[in-house]
Short mmCIF file of C-alpha atoms (C1' of nucleotides) in Angstrom, two decimals:
data_model
loop_
_atom_site.label_atom_id
_atom_site.label_comp_id
_atom_site.label_asym_id
_atom_site.label_seq_id
_atom_site.Cartn_x
_atom_site.Cartn_y
_atom_site.Cartn_z
CA MET A 1 -115.27 193.87 -83.24
CA ALA A 2 -115.96 193.98 -86.94
CA GLN A 3 -118.81 192.21 -88.60
CA ALA A 4 -118.36 188.44 -88.64
CA VAL A 5 -119.72 186.03 -91.22
CA ARG A 6 -120.44 182.45 -90.29
CA LEU A 7 -118.76 179.89 -92.52
CA GLY A 8 -119.20 176.29 -91.51
CA ASP A 9 -118.43 176.20 -87.80
CA GLU A 10 -116.19 179.24 -87.98
CA GLU A 11 -116.94 182.91 -88.22
CA LEU A 12 -114.76 185.24 -90.21
CA THR A 13 -114.02 188.87 -89.49
CA ALA A 14 -113.94 191.32 -92.38
CA ARG A 15 -110.16 191.33 -92.15
CA GLN A 16 -110.02 187.56 -92.46
CA GLN A 17 -112.34 187.66 -95.45
CA ASP A 18 -110.04 190.17 -97.10
CA VAL A 19 -107.07 187.92 -96.44
CA LEU A 20 -108.89 184.97 -97.98
CA ASP A 21 -109.75 186.99 -101.09
CA ILE A 22 -106.12 188.03 -101.43
CA ALA A 23 -104.93 184.48 -100.84
CA LEU A 24 -107.32 183.27 -103.53
CA SER A 25 -106.02 185.76 -106.07
CA LEU A 26 -102.48 184.72 -105.20
CA LEU A 27 -103.45 181.08 -105.58
CA VAL A 28 -104.74 181.79 -109.07
CA GLU A 29 -101.37 183.31 -109.91
CA VAL A 30 -98.94 180.82 -108.45
CA GLY A 31 -100.98 177.64 -108.13
CA ASP A 32 -99.74 174.99 -105.76
CA LYS A 33 -96.60 176.98 -105.05
CA LEU A 34 -98.73 179.08 -102.72
CA THR A 35 -96.69 179.65 -99.60
CA MET A 36 -97.65 180.91 -96.15
CA THR A 37 -94.96 183.57 -96.33
CA GLY A 38 -96.25 184.67 -99.71
CA VAL A 39 -99.80 185.01 -98.47
CA ALA A 40 -98.66 186.94 -95.42
CA ARG A 41 -96.61 189.33 -97.51
CA ARG A 42 -99.32 189.91 -100.12
CA ALA A 43 -102.00 190.36 -97.48
CA ARG A 44 -99.71 192.49 -95.31
CA CYS A 45 -100.40 190.37 -92.28
CA SER A 46 -98.14 188.26 -90.12
CA LYS A 47 -97.72 184.55 -90.50
CA GLU A 48 -98.63 184.31 -86.85
CA SER A 49 -102.07 185.67 -87.62
CA LEU A 50 -102.51 183.18 -90.44
CA TYR A 51 -101.72 180.30 -88.12
CA LYS A 52 -103.91 181.76 -85.40
CA TRP A 53 -106.87 182.14 -87.76
CA PHE A 54 -106.58 179.03 -89.89
CA GLY A 55 -104.55 176.57 -87.85
CA ASP A 56 -102.15 175.38 -90.51
CA ARG A 57 -101.59 175.49 -94.25
CA ASP A 58 -104.26 172.93 -94.95
CA GLY A 59 -106.68 174.94 -92.86
CA LEU A 60 -105.94 178.03 -94.92
CA LEU A 61 -106.48 176.16 -98.17
CA THR A 62 -109.75 174.72 -96.89
CA ALA A 63 -110.88 178.15 -95.78
CA ILE A 64 -110.10 179.57 -99.22
CA VAL A 65 -112.17 176.88 -100.91
CA GLN A 66 -115.09 177.24 -98.50
CA TRP A 67 -115.01 181.00 -98.68
CA GLN A 68 -115.20 180.93 -102.47
CA ALA A 69 -117.96 178.32 -102.32
CA ALA A 70 -119.98 180.49 -99.96
CA LYS A 71 -119.76 183.36 -102.44
CA VAL A 72 -120.94 181.27 -105.37
CA ARG A 73 -124.21 180.03 -103.97
CA SER A 74 -126.96 181.41 -106.13
CA VAL A 75 -130.71 181.45 -106.06
CA PRO A 76 -132.45 178.15 -106.74
CA VAL A 77 -135.01 178.07 -109.50
CA GLY A 78 -138.52 177.54 -108.21
CA PRO A 79 -140.69 174.77 -109.65
CA GLN A 80 -142.99 177.20 -111.35
CA ARG A 81 -145.23 176.42 -114.29
CA MET A 82 -143.01 175.54 -117.21
CA SER A 83 -143.60 176.32 -120.83
CA ARG A 84 -141.39 174.63 -123.37
CA GLU A 85 -139.68 177.90 -124.16
CA ALA A 86 -139.16 178.76 -120.50
CA LEU A 87 -137.60 175.37 -119.81
CA GLN A 88 -135.28 175.65 -122.79
CA SER A 89 -134.29 179.16 -121.79
CA HIS A 90 -133.64 178.15 -118.19
CA LEU A 91 -131.53 175.20 -119.27
CA GLU A 92 -129.51 177.38 -121.61
CA GLN A 93 -128.94 179.95 -118.91
CA PHE A 94 -127.88 177.17 -116.59
CA ALA A 95 -125.47 175.65 -119.07
CA PHE A 96 -124.07 179.07 -119.90
CA ASP A 97 -123.43 180.01 -116.27
CA TRP A 98 -121.90 176.66 -115.54
CA LEU A 99 -119.54 176.72 -118.50
CA LYS A 100 -118.54 180.23 -117.56
CA VAL A 101 -117.66 179.19 -114.02
CA ILE A 102 -115.85 176.02 -115.05
CA SER A 103 -113.70 177.83 -117.57
CA GLY A 104 -112.80 180.65 -115.19
CA ASP A 105 -109.36 181.07 -113.63
CA ILE A 106 -110.69 180.62 -110.12
CA SER A 107 -112.43 177.34 -110.83
CA VAL A 108 -109.39 175.96 -112.59
CA ALA A 109 -107.08 176.99 -109.76
CA LEU A 110 -109.31 175.56 -107.03
CA ASN A 111 -109.89 172.29 -108.84
CA ARG A 112 -106.16 171.94 -109.48
CA LEU A 113 -105.49 172.54 -105.82
CA ALA A 114 -108.08 170.02 -104.71
CA ILE A 115 -106.88 167.41 -107.20
CA THR A 116 -103.29 167.89 -106.10
CA HIS A 117 -104.24 167.31 -102.48
CA ALA A 118 -106.82 164.62 -103.13
CA GLY A 119 -106.70 161.55 -100.98
CA PRO A 120 -107.82 160.31 -97.60
CA LEU A 121 -105.61 162.83 -95.81
CA SER A 122 -107.26 166.02 -96.93
CA ASN A 123 -110.93 166.70 -97.51
CA LEU A 124 -110.29 169.41 -100.06
CA GLY A 125 -111.36 167.18 -102.93
CA THR A 126 -114.59 166.33 -101.16
CA THR A 127 -115.27 169.97 -100.44
CA VAL A 128 -114.79 171.00 -104.05
CA LEU A 129 -116.88 168.08 -105.23
CA MET A 130 -119.70 168.95 -102.85
CA ASN A 131 -119.70 172.64 -103.72
CA GLY A 132 -119.15 172.00 -107.43
CA ARG A 133 -120.69 169.02 -109.12
CA PHE A 134 -123.00 168.12 -106.23
CA ALA A 135 -124.31 171.62 -105.63
CA VAL A 136 -124.96 172.07 -109.33
CA GLY A 137 -126.90 168.83 -109.34
CA GLN A 138 -128.99 170.00 -106.42
CA ARG A 139 -129.87 173.13 -108.33
CA LEU A 140 -130.50 171.52 -111.71
CA LYS A 141 -132.57 168.56 -110.61
CA PRO A 142 -135.58 170.65 -109.49
CA LEU A 143 -135.56 172.25 -112.93
CA LEU A 144 -135.50 168.86 -114.62
CA LYS A 145 -138.28 167.58 -112.41
CA ALA A 146 -140.35 170.67 -113.15
CA GLY A 147 -139.84 169.96 -116.84
CA ARG A 148 -140.96 166.38 -116.35
CA GLY A 149 -143.93 167.53 -114.29
CA ALA A 150 -144.97 169.78 -117.15
CA GLY A 151 -144.76 166.85 -119.55
CA LEU A 152 -141.80 168.33 -121.42
CA LEU A 153 -139.10 165.90 -120.37
CA HIS A 154 -139.02 162.17 -119.92
CA PHE A 155 -136.59 160.30 -117.69
CA SER A 156 -136.78 157.73 -114.95
CA ASP A 157 -133.50 158.41 -113.16
CA GLU A 158 -132.91 162.09 -112.49
CA GLU A 159 -129.31 161.44 -111.45
CA GLU A 160 -128.59 159.83 -114.78
CA ALA A 161 -130.30 162.67 -116.63
CA PHE A 162 -128.20 165.17 -114.72
CA ARG A 163 -124.99 163.32 -115.49
CA THR A 164 -125.86 163.31 -119.17
CA PHE A 165 -126.47 167.04 -119.02
CA PHE A 166 -123.09 167.36 -117.32
CA GLY A 167 -121.37 165.49 -120.12
CA LEU A 168 -123.09 167.39 -122.90
CA VAL A 169 -122.27 170.78 -121.37
CA ILE A 170 -118.77 170.31 -120.02
CA LYS A 171 -117.51 167.80 -122.59
CA ASP A 172 -113.70 167.92 -122.57
CA VAL A 173 -113.43 171.56 -121.53
CA GLN A 174 -112.62 171.05 -117.86
CA ILE A 175 -109.96 168.38 -118.28
CA ARG A 176 -108.25 170.34 -121.04
CA LEU A 177 -108.10 173.46 -118.90
CA LEU A 178 -106.91 171.51 -115.87
CA LEU A 179 -104.11 170.01 -117.96
CA GLY A 180 -102.98 173.50 -118.86
CA GLU A 181 -104.22 173.86 -122.42
CA ASP A 182 -104.50 177.49 -123.39
CA LEU A 183 -108.16 177.22 -124.33
CA VAL A 184 -109.87 180.54 -124.79
CA LEU A 185 -113.67 180.51 -124.81
CA SER A 186 -115.19 183.69 -126.14
CA GLU A 187 -118.60 184.81 -124.98
CA THR A 188 -120.15 183.73 -128.27
CA ASP A 189 -118.44 180.34 -128.05
CA VAL A 190 -119.94 179.73 -124.64
CA VAL A 191 -123.38 180.84 -125.80
CA ARG A 192 -123.21 178.57 -128.83
CA ASP A 193 -121.93 175.56 -126.89
CA ALA A 194 -124.56 176.03 -124.19
CA LYS A 195 -127.34 176.23 -126.76
CA ARG A 196 -126.09 173.15 -128.59
CA ALA A 197 -125.76 171.16 -125.38
CA VAL A 198 -129.32 171.98 -124.38
CA GLU A 199 -130.53 171.18 -127.87
CA GLN A 200 -128.89 167.78 -127.66
CA PHE A 201 -130.19 167.20 -124.16
CA VAL A 202 -133.73 167.97 -125.28
CA THR A 203 -133.31 165.63 -128.23
CA LEU A 204 -132.42 162.84 -125.80
CA TYR A 205 -134.85 163.57 -122.99
CA GLY A 206 -137.53 165.79 -124.50
CA VAL A 207 -141.09 164.63 -125.05
CA ARG A 208 -142.41 164.90 -128.61
CA MET B 1 -75.41 146.35 -123.66
CA ALA B 2 -78.96 145.21 -123.21
CA GLN B 3 -81.73 145.76 -125.71
CA ALA B 4 -82.71 149.42 -125.99
CA VAL B 5 -86.11 150.81 -126.90
CA ARG B 6 -86.46 154.17 -128.56
CA LEU B 7 -88.76 156.59 -126.80
CA GLY B 8 -88.95 160.09 -128.20
CA ASP B 9 -85.36 161.14 -128.70
CA GLU B 10 -84.07 158.85 -126.01
CA GLU B 11 -83.51 155.16 -125.90
CA LEU B 12 -84.12 153.15 -122.81
CA THR B 13 -82.29 150.08 -121.67
CA ALA B 14 -84.27 147.22 -120.17
CA ARG B 15 -83.04 148.26 -116.75
CA GLN B 16 -84.30 151.79 -117.23
CA GLN B 17 -87.66 150.48 -118.39
CA ASP B 18 -87.89 148.39 -115.25
CA VAL B 19 -87.10 151.43 -113.15
CA LEU B 20 -89.83 153.41 -114.90
CA ASP B 21 -92.36 150.65 -114.29
CA ILE B 22 -91.42 150.56 -110.63
CA ALA B 23 -91.55 154.33 -110.40
CA LEU B 24 -95.01 154.29 -111.97
CA SER B 25 -96.32 151.78 -109.46
CA LEU B 26 -94.85 153.87 -106.66
CA LEU B 27 -96.47 156.96 -108.15
CA VAL B 28 -99.85 155.24 -108.07
CA GLU B 29 -99.30 154.54 -104.39
CA VAL B 30 -97.98 157.82 -103.08
CA GLY B 31 -99.10 160.33 -105.70
CA ASP B 32 -97.30 163.65 -105.81
CA LYS B 33 -95.28 162.75 -102.74
CA LEU B 34 -93.11 160.67 -105.06
CA THR B 35 -89.53 161.31 -104.09
CA MET B 36 -86.27 160.56 -105.85
CA THR B 37 -84.98 158.74 -102.79
CA GLY B 38 -88.15 156.68 -102.69
CA VAL B 39 -87.85 155.67 -106.31
CA ALA B 40 -84.19 154.78 -105.88
CA ARG B 41 -84.93 152.65 -102.84
CA ARG B 42 -87.91 150.85 -104.39
CA ALA B 43 -86.07 150.26 -107.67
CA ARG B 44 -82.87 149.29 -105.88
CA CYS B 45 -80.84 151.73 -107.87
CA SER B 46 -78.80 154.75 -106.87
CA LYS B 47 -80.03 158.30 -107.04
CA GLU B 48 -76.95 159.04 -109.08
CA SER B 49 -78.20 156.69 -111.76
CA LEU B 50 -81.61 158.32 -111.75
CA TYR B 51 -80.05 161.71 -112.33
CA LYS B 52 -77.72 160.32 -114.94
CA TRP B 53 -80.58 158.67 -116.85
CA PHE B 54 -83.33 161.25 -116.50
CA GLY B 55 -81.60 164.54 -115.75
CA ASP B 56 -83.74 165.76 -112.90
CA ARG B 57 -87.02 165.05 -111.13
CA ASP B 58 -89.08 166.58 -113.89
CA GLY B 59 -87.24 164.46 -116.43
CA LEU B 60 -88.10 161.35 -114.48
CA LEU B 61 -91.76 162.30 -114.28
CA THR B 62 -91.85 163.05 -118.00
CA ALA B 63 -90.19 159.74 -118.75
CA ILE B 64 -92.77 157.92 -116.64
CA VAL B 65 -95.62 159.56 -118.54
CA GLN B 66 -94.07 158.93 -121.96
CA TRP B 67 -93.19 155.37 -121.09
CA GLN B 68 -96.75 154.62 -120.06
CA ALA B 69 -98.07 156.37 -123.17
CA ALA B 70 -95.83 154.26 -125.37
CA LYS B 71 -97.28 151.11 -123.82
CA VAL B 72 -100.88 152.18 -124.33
CA ARG B 73 -100.82 152.77 -128.08
CA SER B 74 -103.19 150.29 -129.61
CA VAL B 75 -104.17 149.26 -133.09
CA PRO B 76 -106.21 151.75 -135.08
CA VAL B 77 -109.48 150.58 -136.54
CA GLY B 78 -109.42 150.37 -140.30
CA PRO B 79 -112.08 152.13 -142.36
CA GLN B 80 -113.64 148.89 -143.48
CA ARG B 81 -117.18 148.49 -144.74
CA MET B 82 -119.49 149.31 -141.91
CA SER B 83 -122.79 147.70 -141.12
CA ARG B 84 -125.01 149.38 -138.57
CA GLU B 85 -124.39 146.60 -136.10
CA ALA B 86 -120.64 146.64 -136.66
CA LEU B 87 -120.48 150.38 -136.11
CA GLN B 88 -122.52 150.15 -132.94
CA SER B 89 -120.39 147.33 -131.66
CA HIS B 90 -117.15 149.15 -132.45
CA LEU B 91 -118.36 152.28 -130.71
CA GLU B 92 -119.38 150.30 -127.66
CA GLN B 93 -116.05 148.57 -127.53
CA PHE B 94 -114.35 151.91 -127.85
CA ALA B 95 -116.41 153.51 -125.09
CA PHE B 96 -115.88 150.50 -122.86
CA ASP B 97 -112.09 150.49 -123.27
CA TRP B 98 -111.90 154.21 -122.77
CA LEU B 99 -113.97 154.21 -119.61
CA LYS B 100 -111.89 151.35 -118.29
CA VAL B 101 -108.66 153.25 -118.86
CA ILE B 102 -109.96 156.54 -117.46
CA SER B 103 -111.22 154.90 -114.29
CA GLY B 104 -108.01 152.95 -113.70
CA ASP B 105 -105.50 153.79 -110.97
CA ILE B 106 -102.75 154.55 -113.44
CA SER B 107 -104.77 157.04 -115.46
CA VAL B 108 -105.94 158.81 -112.32
CA ALA B 109 -102.41 159.02 -110.93
CA LEU B 110 -100.89 160.30 -114.17
CA ASN B 111 -103.60 162.87 -114.74
CA ARG B 112 -103.28 164.08 -111.15
CA LEU B 113 -99.54 164.41 -111.62
CA ALA B 114 -99.91 166.32 -114.88
CA ILE B 115 -102.59 168.61 -113.46
CA THR B 116 -100.46 169.34 -110.41
CA HIS B 117 -97.55 170.34 -112.61
CA ALA B 118 -99.59 172.06 -115.28
CA GLY B 119 -98.39 175.40 -116.50
CA PRO B 120 -95.91 176.95 -118.91
CA LEU B 121 -92.96 175.53 -116.99
CA SER B 122 -93.59 171.84 -117.49
CA ASN B 123 -94.96 170.09 -120.53
CA LEU B 124 -96.40 167.21 -118.55
CA GLY B 125 -99.93 168.46 -119.04
CA THR B 126 -99.42 168.74 -122.77
CA THR B 127 -97.94 165.26 -122.93
CA VAL B 128 -100.87 163.71 -121.10
CA LEU B 129 -103.31 165.67 -123.21
CA MET B 130 -101.66 164.57 -126.42
CA ASN B 131 -101.46 160.92 -125.42
CA GLY B 132 -104.89 160.91 -123.82
CA ARG B 133 -107.67 163.00 -125.24
CA PHE B 134 -105.91 163.80 -128.51
CA ALA B 135 -104.76 160.26 -129.24
CA VAL B 136 -108.23 158.94 -128.52
CA GLY B 137 -109.66 161.48 -130.93
CA GLN B 138 -107.22 160.38 -133.62
CA ARG B 139 -108.38 156.81 -133.18
CA LEU B 140 -112.10 157.50 -132.95
CA LYS B 141 -112.45 159.95 -135.81
CA PRO B 142 -111.68 157.39 -138.55
CA LEU B 143 -114.40 155.22 -137.09
CA LEU B 144 -116.86 158.09 -137.12
CA LYS B 145 -115.93 158.98 -140.68
CA ALA B 146 -116.34 155.37 -141.74
CA GLY B 147 -119.80 155.46 -140.20
CA ARG B 148 -120.61 158.62 -142.08
CA GLY B 149 -119.21 157.15 -145.30
CA ALA B 150 -121.54 154.19 -144.88
CA GLY B 151 -124.46 156.55 -144.47
CA LEU B 152 -125.01 155.57 -140.85
CA LEU B 153 -123.96 158.78 -139.14
CA HIS B 154 -124.53 162.42 -139.93
CA PHE B 155 -122.32 165.26 -138.78
CA SER B 156 -120.54 168.19 -140.36
CA ASP B 157 -117.80 168.78 -137.81
CA GLU B 158 -116.03 165.60 -136.77
CA GLU B 159 -114.26 167.37 -133.94
CA GLU B 160 -117.57 168.44 -132.48
CA ALA B 161 -118.98 164.93 -132.89
CA PHE B 162 -115.97 163.52 -131.09
CA ARG B 163 -116.31 165.97 -128.22
CA THR B 164 -119.94 165.02 -127.82
CA PHE B 165 -118.96 161.37 -127.71
CA PHE B 166 -116.39 162.30 -125.08
CA GLY B 167 -119.01 163.99 -122.92
CA LEU B 168 -121.53 161.18 -123.23
CA VAL B 169 -118.98 158.51 -122.33
CA ILE B 170 -116.91 160.15 -119.63
CA LYS B 171 -119.62 162.36 -118.12
CA ASP B 172 -118.50 163.26 -114.57
CA VAL B 173 -116.49 160.11 -113.95
CA GLN B 174 -113.02 161.54 -114.51
CA ILE B 175 -113.40 164.69 -112.44
CA ARG B 176 -114.96 162.76 -109.59
CA LEU B 177 -112.10 160.28 -109.55
CA LEU B 178 -109.50 163.04 -109.83
CA LEU B 179 -111.07 164.80 -106.85
CA GLY B 180 -110.66 161.64 -104.81
CA GLU B 181 -114.19 160.28 -104.72
CA ASP B 182 -114.18 156.57 -103.93
CA LEU B 183 -116.11 155.67 -107.05
CA VAL B 184 -116.12 151.97 -107.83
CA LEU B 185 -117.17 150.99 -111.33
CA SER B 186 -117.96 147.33 -111.68
CA GLU B 187 -117.53 145.57 -115.00
CA THR B 188 -121.29 145.51 -115.54
CA ASP B 189 -121.51 149.23 -114.70
CA VAL B 190 -118.95 150.07 -117.34
CA VAL B 191 -120.66 147.87 -119.91
CA ARG B 192 -124.04 149.45 -119.19
CA ASP B 193 -122.69 153.01 -119.26
CA ALA B 194 -120.79 152.41 -122.48
CA LYS B 195 -123.88 150.97 -124.16
CA ARG B 196 -126.06 153.84 -123.01
CA ALA B 197 -123.53 156.44 -124.15
CA VAL B 198 -123.36 154.91 -127.63
CA GLU B 199 -127.13 154.65 -127.74
CA GLN B 200 -127.41 158.34 -126.95
CA PHE B 201 -124.69 159.22 -129.42
CA VAL B 202 -126.47 157.32 -132.17
CA THR B 203 -129.72 159.07 -131.26
CA LEU B 204 -127.98 162.40 -131.79
CA TYR B 205 -125.86 161.61 -134.81
CA GLY B 206 -127.39 158.50 -136.34
CA VAL B 207 -129.16 158.54 -139.72
CA ARG B 208 -132.73 157.23 -139.74
"C1'" DA C 1 -103.58 205.81 -66.90
"C1'" DA C 2 -102.97 201.07 -66.87
"C1'" DT C 3 -103.85 196.75 -68.84
"C1'" DT C 4 -105.32 193.61 -72.03
"C1'" DT C 5 -105.93 192.23 -76.79
"C1'" DA C 6 -104.76 191.87 -81.43
"C1'" DC C 7 -101.65 192.36 -84.64
"C1'" DC C 8 -97.26 193.19 -87.45
"C1'" DG C 9 -92.58 192.22 -88.82
"C1'" DA C 10 -88.67 189.66 -88.52
"C1'" DA C 11 -85.77 186.35 -86.83
"C1'" DC C 12 -85.43 181.68 -85.93
"C1'" DC C 13 -85.86 176.33 -85.94
"C1'" DG C 14 -86.56 171.71 -87.87
"C1'" DT C 15 -87.16 168.96 -91.55
"C1'" DA C 16 -87.89 167.15 -96.02
"C1'" DC C 17 -86.10 166.77 -100.29
"C1'" DG C 18 -83.59 167.86 -104.70
"C1'" DG C 19 -79.19 167.33 -106.19
"C1'" DT C 20 -73.96 165.96 -105.72
"C1'" DA C 21 -69.79 163.41 -104.28
"C1'" DC C 22 -67.40 159.38 -103.33
"C1'" DG C 23 -65.87 154.81 -102.08
"C1'" DG C 24 -66.83 150.12 -103.08
"C1'" DT C 25 -68.86 146.46 -106.27
"C1'" DT C 26 -70.46 144.17 -110.43
"C1'" DC C 27 -70.55 143.79 -115.24
"C1'" DT C 28 -68.35 143.91 -119.95
"C1'" DG C 29 -65.28 143.81 -123.50
"C1'" DT C 30 -60.62 142.69 -124.95
"C1'" DA D 1 -56.75 138.33 -116.37
"C1'" DC D 2 -57.23 143.02 -116.47
"C1'" DA D 3 -59.01 147.76 -117.41
"C1'" DG D 4 -62.65 150.58 -117.56
"C1'" DA D 5 -67.38 151.60 -117.54
"C1'" DA D 6 -71.66 151.32 -115.18
"C1'" DC D 7 -73.75 151.05 -111.07
"C1'" DC D 8 -74.99 150.69 -105.98
"C1'" DG D 9 -75.32 152.57 -101.31
"C1'" DT D 10 -74.74 156.19 -98.47
"C1'" DA D 11 -73.25 160.30 -96.69
"C1'" DC D 12 -73.50 164.99 -97.47
"C1'" DC D 13 -74.92 169.88 -98.90
"C1'" DG D 14 -78.07 173.73 -99.90
"C1'" DT D 15 -82.39 175.49 -99.88
"C1'" DA D 16 -87.20 176.17 -99.42
"C1'" DC D 17 -90.82 176.24 -96.51
"C1'" DG D 18 -94.01 175.00 -92.61
"C1'" DG D 19 -94.36 176.35 -88.17
"C1'" DT D 20 -92.78 178.95 -83.66
"C1'" DT D 21 -91.10 182.68 -80.87
"C1'" DC D 22 -90.52 187.30 -79.60
"C1'" DG D 23 -90.18 192.28 -79.40
"C1'" DG D 24 -92.71 196.29 -80.69
"C1'" DT D 25 -97.15 199.00 -81.64
"C1'" DA D 26 -101.74 200.59 -81.75
"C1'" DA D 27 -106.37 200.17 -80.49
"C1'" DA D 28 -109.77 198.69 -77.25
"C1'" DT D 29 -111.19 197.75 -72.52
"C1'" DT D 30 -111.30 198.59 -67.47
#
DNA sequence: AATTTACCGAACCGTACGGTACGGTTCTGT
DNA sequence: ACAGAACCGTACCGTACGGTTCGGTAAATT
């Protein structure tokens, strides 16, 4: 038996992980027209295996989302001593990474998928929300609190501060991409936008 | 022949307008599971008429979006003399209205629909973008420029100023709603958020 | 070697839905 | 009053796709 990786309550063999990667790339190409037959053909596996592994189509889609989410988890920033420059630099790095992810093909495809199947029937929307906006909040808030602890930031409600950071960084980028606008963000664009967002955030929440 | 209303290159009879309203309400209920048979049954018309009037399913969806967009157009604000209080009040009103629309069932349903069918094949995404984000920009920018003309605001790039306003007002509300989160915004919530967004915007772009 | 397990490929089934055809009915204009 | 257009309701067709079944194959297990 090949190496298995735990994911939620399931464990995935290497083969199944490969299939999920292939299915994800296919999803990026064809969007919601992703079909079980198509996945099977591209992954050179049988539909029977897909149903055996993932239950049904919704199970496959959920597995794709969770598998991608598991890959994205990154290291949390520790609440170390914060200089003003270090805080600014961390925030810029954060904004940069986030913008990069949000504007990537994979993020757009997964968010489209989850939005399409949003509703009480499927939990895809919840999953994407938890692994997207929520997870980012969990990683940013310690940084904000460290900044406040060092006397560099001032805010009473960390959730509200985070949501403002969200707005300043993402602006209208995500909705425009989701609606299909051909918006190309060069590396320098992203760097500039991230810097400006942090600058504005510090203007609003910075001390002195 | 009943009264006809021009819409794009088409003109719609009163009956067709009724059908579009009914189709829209059905869309809000069932989302992307909207079916031609369902529309025909709810609207008490024949499928044949639907196809005669709107061509195909995509034509019906496009007509729904355009019909709603035509109803939403509101009066532009004139570039009158601006006091600081008047500008602030106008911006707050603007933010309030916008948040209200974005968080409404109809906006969520139409944006979901357009995102689902985004891509080079259908222009639904473009239509929603043009009548949503773009139209709002066209209405807000004169207000911003009037504020700048009165020496109350400072910015070099009005597009950038608008996008910042967008981020501060909408924050994560739209994406959370699109992903199916059961987010209830009371009237007082919206008022408070709109005020805070304008306050922050003025902090960033206000003079003195 | 025999048996079990896991898988592939392909054929197959059921159904939902987009789109069309057609007979009957109401509306409209002369 | 009458003709014709517009429309309703429904039956029907074709297809795409989710899901199932089955025969064949190769590797692992006993």
